[in-house]
Structures are given as C-alpha cells and as structure tokens.
XYZ file of C-alpha atoms in Angstrom:
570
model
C 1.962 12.809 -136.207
C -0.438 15.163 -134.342
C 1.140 14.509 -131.118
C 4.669 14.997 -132.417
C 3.430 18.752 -133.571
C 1.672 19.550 -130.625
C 5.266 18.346 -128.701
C 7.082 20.608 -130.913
C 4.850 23.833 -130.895
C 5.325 23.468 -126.839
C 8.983 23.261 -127.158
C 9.458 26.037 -129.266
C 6.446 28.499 -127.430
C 8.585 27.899 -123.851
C 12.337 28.616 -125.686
C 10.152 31.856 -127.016
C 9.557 32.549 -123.304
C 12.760 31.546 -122.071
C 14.605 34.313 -124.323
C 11.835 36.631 -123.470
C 13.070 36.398 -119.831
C 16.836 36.401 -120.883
C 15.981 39.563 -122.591
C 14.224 41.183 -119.545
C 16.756 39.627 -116.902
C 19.872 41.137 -118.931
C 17.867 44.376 -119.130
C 17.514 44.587 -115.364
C 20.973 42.985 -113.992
C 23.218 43.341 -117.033
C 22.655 45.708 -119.651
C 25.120 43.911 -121.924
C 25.521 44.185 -125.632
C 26.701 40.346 -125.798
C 23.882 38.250 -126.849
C 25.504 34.982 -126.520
C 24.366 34.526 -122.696
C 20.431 35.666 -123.132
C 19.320 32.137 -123.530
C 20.889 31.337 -120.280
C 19.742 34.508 -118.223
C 15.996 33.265 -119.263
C 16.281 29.814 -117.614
C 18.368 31.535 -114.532
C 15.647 33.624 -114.139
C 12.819 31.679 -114.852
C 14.699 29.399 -111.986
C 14.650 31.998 -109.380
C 11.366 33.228 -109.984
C 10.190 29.361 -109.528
C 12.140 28.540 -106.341
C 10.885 31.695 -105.462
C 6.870 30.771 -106.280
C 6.986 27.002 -105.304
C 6.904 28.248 -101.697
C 3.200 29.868 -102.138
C 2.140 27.877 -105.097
C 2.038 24.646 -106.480
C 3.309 25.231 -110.446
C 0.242 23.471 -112.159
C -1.238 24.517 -115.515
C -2.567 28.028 -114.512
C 0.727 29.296 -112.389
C 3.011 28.121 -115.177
C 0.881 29.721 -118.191
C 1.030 32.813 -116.611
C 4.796 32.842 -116.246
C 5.358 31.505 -119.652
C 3.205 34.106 -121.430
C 4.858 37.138 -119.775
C 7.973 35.919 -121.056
C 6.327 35.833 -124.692
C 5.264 39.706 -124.006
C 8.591 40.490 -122.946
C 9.905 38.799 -126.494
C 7.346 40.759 -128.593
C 8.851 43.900 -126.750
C 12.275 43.341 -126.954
C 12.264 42.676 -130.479
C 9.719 44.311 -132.311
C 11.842 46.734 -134.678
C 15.118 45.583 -132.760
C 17.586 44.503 -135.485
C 19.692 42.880 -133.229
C 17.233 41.083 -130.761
C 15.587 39.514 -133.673
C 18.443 38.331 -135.615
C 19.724 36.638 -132.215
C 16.167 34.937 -131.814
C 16.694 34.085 -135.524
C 19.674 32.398 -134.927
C 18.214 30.189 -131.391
C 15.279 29.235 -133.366
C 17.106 27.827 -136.128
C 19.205 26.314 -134.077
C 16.452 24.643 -132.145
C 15.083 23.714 -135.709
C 18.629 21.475 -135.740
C 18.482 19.872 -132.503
C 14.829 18.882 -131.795
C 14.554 15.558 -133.323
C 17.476 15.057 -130.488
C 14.902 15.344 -127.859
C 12.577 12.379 -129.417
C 13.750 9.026 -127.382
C 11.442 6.366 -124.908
C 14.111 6.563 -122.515
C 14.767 8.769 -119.758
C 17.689 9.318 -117.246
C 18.482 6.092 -114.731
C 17.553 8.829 -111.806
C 14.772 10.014 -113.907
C 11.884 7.575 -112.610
C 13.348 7.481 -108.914
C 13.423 11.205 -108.233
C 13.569 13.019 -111.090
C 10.206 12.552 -112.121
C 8.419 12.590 -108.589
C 10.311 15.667 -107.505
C 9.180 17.723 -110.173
C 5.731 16.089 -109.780
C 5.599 17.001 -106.276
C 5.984 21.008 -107.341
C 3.189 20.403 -109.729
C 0.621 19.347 -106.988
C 1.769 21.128 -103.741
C 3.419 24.523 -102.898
C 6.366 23.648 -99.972
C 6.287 20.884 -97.766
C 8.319 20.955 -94.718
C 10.313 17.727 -93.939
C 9.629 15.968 -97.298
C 12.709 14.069 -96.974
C 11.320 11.764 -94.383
C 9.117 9.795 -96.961
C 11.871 9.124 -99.767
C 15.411 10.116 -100.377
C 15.545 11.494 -103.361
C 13.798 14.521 -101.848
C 16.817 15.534 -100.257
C 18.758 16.124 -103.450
C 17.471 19.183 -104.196
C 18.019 20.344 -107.955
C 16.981 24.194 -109.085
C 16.357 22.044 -112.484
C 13.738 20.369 -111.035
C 12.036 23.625 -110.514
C 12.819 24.815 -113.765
C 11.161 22.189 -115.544
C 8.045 21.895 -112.879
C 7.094 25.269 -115.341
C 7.061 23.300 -118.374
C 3.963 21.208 -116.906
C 1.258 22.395 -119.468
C -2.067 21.836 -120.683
C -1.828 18.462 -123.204
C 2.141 17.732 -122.973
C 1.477 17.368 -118.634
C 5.164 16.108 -117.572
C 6.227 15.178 -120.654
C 8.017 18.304 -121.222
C 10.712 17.491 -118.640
C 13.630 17.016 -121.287
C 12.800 19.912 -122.629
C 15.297 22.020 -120.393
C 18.284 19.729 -121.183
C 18.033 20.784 -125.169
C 17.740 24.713 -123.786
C 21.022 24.555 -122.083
C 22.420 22.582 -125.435
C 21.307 24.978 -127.716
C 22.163 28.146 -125.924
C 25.726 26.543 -125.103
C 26.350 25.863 -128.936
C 25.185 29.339 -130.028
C 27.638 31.277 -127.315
C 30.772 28.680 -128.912
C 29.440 29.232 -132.370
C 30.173 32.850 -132.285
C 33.160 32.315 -130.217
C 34.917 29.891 -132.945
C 33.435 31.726 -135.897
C 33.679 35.265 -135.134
C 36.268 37.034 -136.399
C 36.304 40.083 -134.129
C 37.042 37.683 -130.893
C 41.201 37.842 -130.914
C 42.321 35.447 -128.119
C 43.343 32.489 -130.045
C 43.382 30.381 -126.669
C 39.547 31.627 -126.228
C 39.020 30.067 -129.898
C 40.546 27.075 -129.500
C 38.701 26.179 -125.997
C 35.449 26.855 -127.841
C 36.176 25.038 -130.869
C 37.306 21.810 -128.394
C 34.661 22.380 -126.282
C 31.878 22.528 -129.076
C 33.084 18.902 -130.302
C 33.940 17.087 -127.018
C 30.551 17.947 -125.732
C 28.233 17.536 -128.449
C 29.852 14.283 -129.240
C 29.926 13.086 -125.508
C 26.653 14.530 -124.667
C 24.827 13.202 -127.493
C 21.805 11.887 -125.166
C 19.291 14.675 -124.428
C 17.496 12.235 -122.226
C 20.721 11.391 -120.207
C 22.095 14.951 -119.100
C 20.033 14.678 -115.655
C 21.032 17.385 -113.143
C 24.557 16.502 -113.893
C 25.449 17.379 -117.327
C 22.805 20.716 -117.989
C 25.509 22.315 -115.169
C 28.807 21.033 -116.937
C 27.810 22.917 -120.077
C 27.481 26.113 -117.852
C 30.889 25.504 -116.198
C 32.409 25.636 -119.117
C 30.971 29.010 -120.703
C 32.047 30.258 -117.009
C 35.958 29.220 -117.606
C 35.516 30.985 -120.675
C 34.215 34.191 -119.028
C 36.998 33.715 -116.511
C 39.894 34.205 -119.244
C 37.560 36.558 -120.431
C 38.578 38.452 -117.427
C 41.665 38.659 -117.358
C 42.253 39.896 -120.515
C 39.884 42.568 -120.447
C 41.623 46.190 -119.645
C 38.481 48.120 -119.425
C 36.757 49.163 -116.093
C 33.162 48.706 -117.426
C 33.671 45.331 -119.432
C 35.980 43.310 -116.674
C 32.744 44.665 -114.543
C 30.038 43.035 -116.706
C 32.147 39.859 -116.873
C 32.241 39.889 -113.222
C 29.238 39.765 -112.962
C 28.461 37.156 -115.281
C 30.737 34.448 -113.906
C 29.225 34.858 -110.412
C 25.933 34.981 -111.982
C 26.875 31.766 -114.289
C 28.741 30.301 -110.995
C 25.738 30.631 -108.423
C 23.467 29.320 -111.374
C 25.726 26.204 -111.790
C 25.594 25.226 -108.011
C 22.156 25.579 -107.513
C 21.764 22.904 -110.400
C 23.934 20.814 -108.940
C 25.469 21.370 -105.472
C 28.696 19.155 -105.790
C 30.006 21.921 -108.098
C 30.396 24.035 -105.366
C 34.405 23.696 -105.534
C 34.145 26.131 -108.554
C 33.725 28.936 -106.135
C 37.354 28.757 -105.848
C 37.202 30.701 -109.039
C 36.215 33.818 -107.175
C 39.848 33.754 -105.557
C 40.976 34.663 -109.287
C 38.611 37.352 -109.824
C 39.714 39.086 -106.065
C 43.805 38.795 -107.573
C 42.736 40.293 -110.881
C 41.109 43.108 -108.909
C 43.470 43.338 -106.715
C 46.712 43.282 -109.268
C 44.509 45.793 -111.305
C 43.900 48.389 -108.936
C 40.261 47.869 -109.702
C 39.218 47.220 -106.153
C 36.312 50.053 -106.748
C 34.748 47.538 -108.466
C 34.261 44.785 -105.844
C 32.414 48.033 -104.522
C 30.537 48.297 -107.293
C 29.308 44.769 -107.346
C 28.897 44.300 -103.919
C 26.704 47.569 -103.583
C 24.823 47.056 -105.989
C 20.658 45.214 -106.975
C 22.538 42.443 -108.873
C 24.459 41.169 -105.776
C 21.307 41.857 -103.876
C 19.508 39.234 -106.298
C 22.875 36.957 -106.337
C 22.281 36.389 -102.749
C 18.543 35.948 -102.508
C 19.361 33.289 -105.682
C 21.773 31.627 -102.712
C 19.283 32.492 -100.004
C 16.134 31.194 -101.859
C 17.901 27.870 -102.510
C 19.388 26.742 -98.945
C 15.887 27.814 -97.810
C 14.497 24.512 -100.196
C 17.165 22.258 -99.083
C 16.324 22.979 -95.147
C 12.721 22.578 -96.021
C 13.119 19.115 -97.126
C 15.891 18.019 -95.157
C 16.672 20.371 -92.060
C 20.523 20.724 -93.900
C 20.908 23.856 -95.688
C 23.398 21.831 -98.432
C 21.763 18.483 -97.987
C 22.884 15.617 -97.875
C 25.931 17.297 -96.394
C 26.341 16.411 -92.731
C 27.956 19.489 -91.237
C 25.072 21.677 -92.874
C 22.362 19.669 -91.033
C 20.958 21.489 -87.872
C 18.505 18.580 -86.258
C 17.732 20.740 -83.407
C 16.909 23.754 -85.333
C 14.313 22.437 -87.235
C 11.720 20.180 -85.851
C 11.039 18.046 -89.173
C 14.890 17.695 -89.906
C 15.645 14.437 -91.097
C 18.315 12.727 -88.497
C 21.591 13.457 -89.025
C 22.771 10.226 -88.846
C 20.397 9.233 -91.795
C 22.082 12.265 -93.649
C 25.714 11.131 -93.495
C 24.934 8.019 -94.363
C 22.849 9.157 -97.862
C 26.290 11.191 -98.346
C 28.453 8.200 -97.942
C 26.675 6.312 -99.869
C 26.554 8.666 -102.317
C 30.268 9.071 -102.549
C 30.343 4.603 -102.010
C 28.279 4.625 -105.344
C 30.295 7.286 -107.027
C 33.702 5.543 -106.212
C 32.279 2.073 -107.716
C 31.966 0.338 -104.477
C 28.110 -0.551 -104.770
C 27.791 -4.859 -105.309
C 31.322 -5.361 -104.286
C 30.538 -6.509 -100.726
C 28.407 -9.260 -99.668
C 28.598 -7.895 -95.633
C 27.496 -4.462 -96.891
C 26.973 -1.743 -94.195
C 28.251 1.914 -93.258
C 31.306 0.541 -91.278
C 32.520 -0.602 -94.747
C 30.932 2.010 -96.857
C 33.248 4.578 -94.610
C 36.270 2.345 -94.703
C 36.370 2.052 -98.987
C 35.842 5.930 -99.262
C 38.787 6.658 -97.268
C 42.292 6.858 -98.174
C 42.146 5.886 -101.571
C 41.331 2.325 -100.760
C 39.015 2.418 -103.801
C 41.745 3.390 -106.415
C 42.079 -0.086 -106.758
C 38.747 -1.173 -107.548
C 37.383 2.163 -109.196
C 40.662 1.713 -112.263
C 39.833 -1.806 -112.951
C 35.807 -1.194 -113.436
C 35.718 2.773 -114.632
C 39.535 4.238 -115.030
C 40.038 2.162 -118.103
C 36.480 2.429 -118.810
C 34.253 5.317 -119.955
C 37.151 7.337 -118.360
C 39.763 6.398 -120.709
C 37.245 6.464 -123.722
C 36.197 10.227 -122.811
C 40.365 11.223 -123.054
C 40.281 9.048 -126.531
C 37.440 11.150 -127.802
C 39.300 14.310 -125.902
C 42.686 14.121 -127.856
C 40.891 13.559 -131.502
C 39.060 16.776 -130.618
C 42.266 18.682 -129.818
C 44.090 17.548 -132.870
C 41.023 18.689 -135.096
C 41.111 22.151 -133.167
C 44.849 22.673 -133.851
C 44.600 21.755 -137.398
C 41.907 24.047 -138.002
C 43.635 26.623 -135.934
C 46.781 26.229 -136.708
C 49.159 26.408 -139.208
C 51.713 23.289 -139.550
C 54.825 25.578 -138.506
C 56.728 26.232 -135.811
C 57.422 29.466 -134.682
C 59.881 30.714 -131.782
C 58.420 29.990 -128.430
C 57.211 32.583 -126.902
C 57.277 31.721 -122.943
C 56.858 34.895 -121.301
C 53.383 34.646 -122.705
C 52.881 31.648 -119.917
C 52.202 34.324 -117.382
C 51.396 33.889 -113.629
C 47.579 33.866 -114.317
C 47.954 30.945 -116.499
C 49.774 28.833 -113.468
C 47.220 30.159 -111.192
C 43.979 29.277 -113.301
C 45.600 25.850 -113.870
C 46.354 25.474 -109.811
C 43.143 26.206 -109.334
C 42.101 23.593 -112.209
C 44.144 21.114 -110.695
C 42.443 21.662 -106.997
C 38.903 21.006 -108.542
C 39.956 18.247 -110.271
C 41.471 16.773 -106.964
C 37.993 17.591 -104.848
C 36.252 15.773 -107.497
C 38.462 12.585 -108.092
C 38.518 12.661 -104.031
C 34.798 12.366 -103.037
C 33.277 12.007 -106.338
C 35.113 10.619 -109.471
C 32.834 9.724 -111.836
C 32.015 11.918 -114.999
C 29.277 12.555 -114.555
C 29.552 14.334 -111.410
C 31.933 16.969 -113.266
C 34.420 14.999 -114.336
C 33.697 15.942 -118.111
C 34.379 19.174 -117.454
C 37.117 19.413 -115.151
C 39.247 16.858 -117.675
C 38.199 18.879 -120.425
C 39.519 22.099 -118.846
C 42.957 21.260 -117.532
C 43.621 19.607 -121.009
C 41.781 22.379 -123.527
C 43.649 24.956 -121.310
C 46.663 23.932 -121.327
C 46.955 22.638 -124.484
C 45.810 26.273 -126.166
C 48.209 27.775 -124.123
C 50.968 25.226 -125.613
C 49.943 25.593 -129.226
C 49.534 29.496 -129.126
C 53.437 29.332 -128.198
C 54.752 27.071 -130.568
C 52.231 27.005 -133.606
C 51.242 29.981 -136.330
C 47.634 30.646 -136.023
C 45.850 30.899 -139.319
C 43.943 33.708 -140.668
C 40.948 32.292 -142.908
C 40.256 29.012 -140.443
C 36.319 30.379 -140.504
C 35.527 28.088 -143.891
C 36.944 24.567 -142.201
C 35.427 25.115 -138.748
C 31.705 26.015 -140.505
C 32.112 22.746 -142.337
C 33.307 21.032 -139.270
C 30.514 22.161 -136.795
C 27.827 21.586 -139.432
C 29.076 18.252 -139.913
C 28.416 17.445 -136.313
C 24.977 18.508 -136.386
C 24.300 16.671 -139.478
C 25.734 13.822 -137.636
C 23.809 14.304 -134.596
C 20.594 14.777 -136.980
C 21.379 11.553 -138.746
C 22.218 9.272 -135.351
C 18.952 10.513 -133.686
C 16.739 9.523 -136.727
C 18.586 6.621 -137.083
C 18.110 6.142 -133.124
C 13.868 6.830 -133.706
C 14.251 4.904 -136.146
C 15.493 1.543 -134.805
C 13.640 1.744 -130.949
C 9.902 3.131 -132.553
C 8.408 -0.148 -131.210
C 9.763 0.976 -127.835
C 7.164 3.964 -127.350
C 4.415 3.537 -125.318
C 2.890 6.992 -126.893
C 4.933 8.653 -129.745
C 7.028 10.892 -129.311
C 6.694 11.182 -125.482
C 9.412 9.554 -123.297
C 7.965 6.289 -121.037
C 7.367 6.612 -117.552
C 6.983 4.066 -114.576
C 3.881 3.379 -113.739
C 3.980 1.372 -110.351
C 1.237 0.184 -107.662
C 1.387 1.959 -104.296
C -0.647 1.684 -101.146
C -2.036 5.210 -99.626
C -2.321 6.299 -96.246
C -4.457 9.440 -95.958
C -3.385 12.268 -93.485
C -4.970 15.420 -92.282
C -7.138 17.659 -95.264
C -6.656 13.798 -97.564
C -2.935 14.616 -97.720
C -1.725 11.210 -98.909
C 1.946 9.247 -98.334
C 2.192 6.513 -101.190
C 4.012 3.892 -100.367
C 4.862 0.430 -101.493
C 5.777 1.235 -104.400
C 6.539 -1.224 -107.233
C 9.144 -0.041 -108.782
C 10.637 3.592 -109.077
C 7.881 5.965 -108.017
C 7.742 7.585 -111.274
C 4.296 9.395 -112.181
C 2.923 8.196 -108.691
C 0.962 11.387 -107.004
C 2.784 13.157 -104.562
C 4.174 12.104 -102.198
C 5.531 8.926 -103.049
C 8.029 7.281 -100.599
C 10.092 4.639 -101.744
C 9.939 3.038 -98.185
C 7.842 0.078 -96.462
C 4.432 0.380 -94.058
C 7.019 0.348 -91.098
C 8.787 3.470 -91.872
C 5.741 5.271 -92.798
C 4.003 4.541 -89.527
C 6.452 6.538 -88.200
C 5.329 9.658 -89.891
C 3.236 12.192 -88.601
C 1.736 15.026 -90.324
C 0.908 18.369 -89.316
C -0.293 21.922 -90.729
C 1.328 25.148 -89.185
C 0.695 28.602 -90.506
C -0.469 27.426 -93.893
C 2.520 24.448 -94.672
C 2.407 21.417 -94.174
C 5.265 19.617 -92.055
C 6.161 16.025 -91.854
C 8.038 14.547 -88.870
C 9.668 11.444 -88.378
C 10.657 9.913 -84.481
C 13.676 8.122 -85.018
C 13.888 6.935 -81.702
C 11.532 4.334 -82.393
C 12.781 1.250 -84.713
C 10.350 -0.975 -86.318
C-alpha cells in the first residue's frame, strides 16, 4: 500500500511539473489562448531541455530534481489567481485521477528490457558518450522519449517511473479530443467527428500503458497534428492560421524526434506552403521563419541529429545514406548500419524465422519488390491488421450516430474542395512509405489507417447526413463509458496477474549476469549478458568477449569515445 502511494504522489508531482513547463513554453513560443496543447508543450520542452543537458550531465537524482521543481514554480506562477490556468490543471488532474490505475501492470514493452530500459539507464549514469553504438544496437535507435523519461529517475521510485510518460501523452491527448467533441463553440463538424473517432479507436486500441514504447506515445501526437492541419485551412485570420502554424511544425518536429520513421509526415509542410501561398499570406512564412520559435524549432532538429551522430556516426541512424564513417572517427561501419536497417524493415515485413539459410543476401531480396506481400497477409494482413479496421468501422458507426441525424440531405459536393483531395493525396503517400518499408502498426500504421478512413469518412457524412444539434449528452455518456471501461479492465487486469509482481506496483525488470571489462577512469563494458540487458549498469552490450576485444576506449576534451576496428574479425 505504501509503495503504491509513494508511486502515485511521484506521478502526479512530475504531471504538476510537466504543465508547469507547458505553461512557461507556450508563454515564450506561443502565447496562445488554447489550453488543450499545454500538457504537450511541457513534455516537448522538458525534451529539449534534456537532449540539451544529457550532453554535460548525466540526469541522476540531483539534475532531474532541479528541473522538475522549476517546473512546479512555474505552475504556482501561472496559476495562482488565474481562473483559467487552474481550471485547465483541474481538469488534467482529474483526468489523471481516471487513468492511473492504467499505469499499474508487471509487464513492460517487448523492447523495453533490450534497449528501452538500458538506454535510459545509460543517461542516468553518464553525460554523452561518443560511439556508444559499438557495444549494443539498441543504442543506435535513438528515441527523444528516452530522454524524457531519464528525468523521471527520482529519489525512491529510481527507474521505475519509465511508464510514466506514456500515460502523459494519453491524458493530454484525451483532454485536447474531449473539448474538441464536447465543445460547443468548435463548428467544423468534420473536426468533431475525427475527434470523437479518434478518442474511441485509440483508447480502445491503446489500452496497454506499458505497451506504447516509442511507437505509439508519437501516433497520439500525429493525430492532434492532422487535426491542427484542417485546423489550418479553415482558419481566415492572419494571427490564428499563424499560431496553428506554428503548432503543427512544433507538434511535427516533436513527433519525429520520438520516433524517426515518422519523418514522411513532413510532407505535411507542402500543405501549409499551398495554403500560404493560395492565401496570399506568404508574410507569414516570414514571420515564422524570422522569428525565436523557428530559431528553437531548429536547435530541437539540431540538438537531436547531434545524439544520433554521437552514438552512431549517422545523423538519422540506422539510415545508411545519413552515416558519414569518415567524418567521425567512432562511427559505427556503415556496412553494420544498413544491415540494422534491413533488418529492421526484414522484422517489420514478417520475414524474421521464415528462413533456415538466413543472411543479408536474403534479408535484401524479401524486402524488395513486394516479395513479402505474400507472407506478411497470411501471418499479419488478416491478423491484428484486419482486427484494428473491425474495431475502426464500429468506432465510425458510433461517431455518425452520435453525430448525425438518420436523414439524408442533398449532397453537397462542392464542399469536397481541392484541399480535401490534396490532404488525402498526401494521406495516401504516407500510407504507401509506411506499408513500403515498414507495415506493421505499430510503426504508424494506427494512425495512418485511422486518418485516411476518419477523414474521409467525415467528409462523406458531412455531405450526405444532418448533423445534430444537442449530440453533447450521448457523447459524455459515451466517453465516460470508456473510461469506466478502461477503469474496470485494468483492475480486473491487477487483479488477475497480482502474483506476477516481483514488488507491487512497480513493473519487473531483467535482471541478468554480465562479465565486466574495466577501461580507462573504471569505465566499464558489460558484456555477456544473460538475457536482455535490462537494469545492467551502463554500458551493457548485448555482444560476446570477441566483439568487445575489439573496443577501445578513449577520453578527448572531457567525453568519452568508443571505437571499434572493423577490419579485424574474430
């Protein structure tokens, strides 16, 4: 019981902090009356600032208190006799009242153990180290979530905290819909009806906290960004098509930093340039571009390469063509770095265990030219792909009946205008990217599905189908009956597995034997592992004594740099 209050009072102390931040962040960058997005300025800016500090500091207890509790000062100032601050913090903290017995499971993420876990350790117990990537792969997928959560490690809960960040981006992502579906003052019915959809598919799809990863915290952004994006383009005033602007690029850059295959959405941008442009609001690309926010936008973008070329030598690792070997003395071979991609894209495409003979020659050969199709429909297409559209089409039938009336009005067809074909083009060409080099959901197919059908199905039933008027009552009784629901699973859930805790109501961790060879000033490679590396110290390599012979360590100007000669095979 003790442990389960002390878990809780940390939770709710850092989403105090977080909001503190959002507050402080919007103040600086945004100045905007919408609340809905606060929550998610505080963990974008807690991000930078911790890319930002993790190249000086290691983020153990003292670092991260000190970040926290300026956020709680910022919170006591932004509120204290602000109406409307404190009835949004109201609002967040109830909802995180809701939620929280979501966060209580055993399990963790299949990554979590594997990289997960030792990345964020690794912040916790060193500032940067050049050419990490040698010593285990994982390393080389760099997630800004990883140094998110590396602030979470406190005094008591250590690194138990690190699901803590996956209910954040839940709860701020259901308070922006909430006021979207339920506000009366928001007119777009197509807005609506994407939120309302939205607000079902992914609280029923998502409904492990545990199991978001990197993946899933991102798809939750993506979608508040579509929403922005219409958002956009039916805004007429100068000012307010600015601050949305900025917020989708802002909401955009934060998304790809989380998780780097999501890079595709910058073909979003295109839009925003053709609204400008169609406008006659190109004073405002001067505005944005001239401007402290894009300054911070690209030190965000800046800040981030510069940790993937630490670790890797690749500025977007594991991508080949972003690799510079001869740049960077503890760059991990190129060669090595297409191959993690492939396999990657192998894994993601179903192809892992389906070849005795398994090596790259093959690996290359499956991902090409659709030869997978074949395999990938008979052990995922009719799989958790098909049961994701099942759970997709209930949701849009619920949305239209609460919506919409049951009566059919003259189409109206001119409302199908050329920014709806163009949003859905560009809908269409992110879905393609992903199903080409990555088609699993979890790598953004979620959201990408849930886009082309939400938006195209709002823009059907907005032409042929009388919106109602007083639809407020049905969707308050809908949306509380999925938290109920999600309230009554997750006991139930506790409930059943409460054997499975090693320590109550922490999440279990791999705990595996290593060997240690000791470097210069005791800097230690563990490796040998087990199992997953899990809560091994830093730096854990997942590799054998042969590989780690290999490496050499050195210190230069106050970091420490790994290098690996690759010439050498043992």
């Amino acid at each position: 019981m003790l442990n389960n209050f002390i878990f809780f009072i940390f939770f709710e102390i850092i989403l105090l902090s977080i909001i503190g931040w959002g507050f402080f962040v919007n103040k600086v960058f945004f100045k905007s009356e919408n609340f809905t997005l606060i929550g998610f300025f505080g963990l974008s800016g807690l991000t930078f600032i911790s890319l930002f500090s993790s190249i000086f500091f290691k983020h153990y207890y003292l670092h991260n208190v000190i970040i926290l509790f300026i956020g709680i000062l910022f919170i006591i100032f932004f509120t204290v006799n602000n109406f409307k601050n404190s009835k949004y913090l109201k609002h967040i903290i109830l909802l995180s009242l809701v939620l929280y017995i979501t966060l209580i499971t055993p399990s963790t993420h299949n990554d979590f153990n594997y990289y997960h876990l030792p990345f964020t350790k690794y912040l916790s117990e060193n500032n940067t180290i050049f050419g990490l990537g040698h010593a285990n792969h994982g390393y080389n997928l760099n997630s800004s979530l990883f140094y998110l959560n590396s602030l979470f490690i406190l005094p008591i809960i250590d690194y138990y905290s690190l699901h803590y960040s996956n209910l954040y981006f839940l709860i701020f992502f259901n308070y922006f819909l909430l006021i979207k579906i339920l506000k009366k003052n928001v007119k777009d019915e197509k807005t609506r009806f994407i939120s309302l959809a939205a607000f079902l598919f992914f609280n029923i799809i998502f409904y492990k906290i545990y199991d978001f990863g990197t993946d899933k915290s991102a798809q939750l952004l993506l979608v508040v960004l579509f929403i922005f994006l219409i958002n956009i383009f039916l805004t007429k005033s100068s000012s307010l098509k600015l601050e949305n602007c900025k917020i989708l690029i802002f909401l955009t850059i934060f998304s790809i930093t989380i998780k780097s295959i999501y890079i595709s959405y910058l073909l979003i941008f295109f839009l925003i340039m053709f609204d400008l442009i169609r406008s006659n609001n190109l004073k405002l690309l001067n505005s944005l571009i001239f401007s402290k926010f894009f300054i911070f936008c690209l030190t965000f973008i800046f800040i981030n390469s510069f940790h993937h070329f630490a670790h890797s030598g690749c500025f977007l690792s594991p991508v080949k063509f972003t690799c510079f070997p001869d740049l960077a003395s503890w760059s991990v071979n190129h060669v090595t770095s297409g191959n993690l991609a492939s396999y990657l894209e192998f894994w993601a495409k179903g192809g892992v265990g389906l070849f005795k003979n398994q090596n790259y020659d093959v690996i290359n050969n499956y991902n090409s030219n659709f030869v997978w199709l074949s395999y990938y429909k008979n052990t995922y297409l009719f799989g958790k792909l098909f049961y994701a559209m099942k759970i997709g089409i209930i949701v849009i039938i619920i949305s239209t009946i609460i919506l919409y009336k049951v009566k059919i009005k003259k189409p109206n067809i001119k409302s199908l205008n050329k920014f709806f074909f163009l949003n859905l083009l560009v809908l269409l060409i992110i879905f393609y990217i992903w199903f080409d080099f990555h088609p699993r959901l979890r790598y953004g197919g979620y959201v990408i599905c849930f886009l082309i059908g939400a938006y195209f199905i709002s823009n059907l039933v907005s032409i042929i189908l009388i919106s109602r008027k007083n639809y407020v009552n049905a969707a308050k009784i809908v949306c509380i009956i999925v938290f109920i629901s999600k309230v009554i699973y997750s006991s139930y859930y506790i409930y059943k597995i409460k054997e499975s805790f090693d320590n109550f109501p922490f999440y279990n961790v791999t705990k595996p034997a290593y060997v240690s060879k000791e470097y210069i000033d005791n800097i230690k490679i563990n490796y040998g592992v087990s199992d997953h590396c899990g809560i091994t110290p830093s730096i854990c390599a997942q590799r054998d004594k042969n590989w780690v012979e290999l490496i050499s360590i050195k210190k230069k100007i106050g970091f420490y740099i790994l290098t690996r000669d690759y010439n050498i095979n043992k």
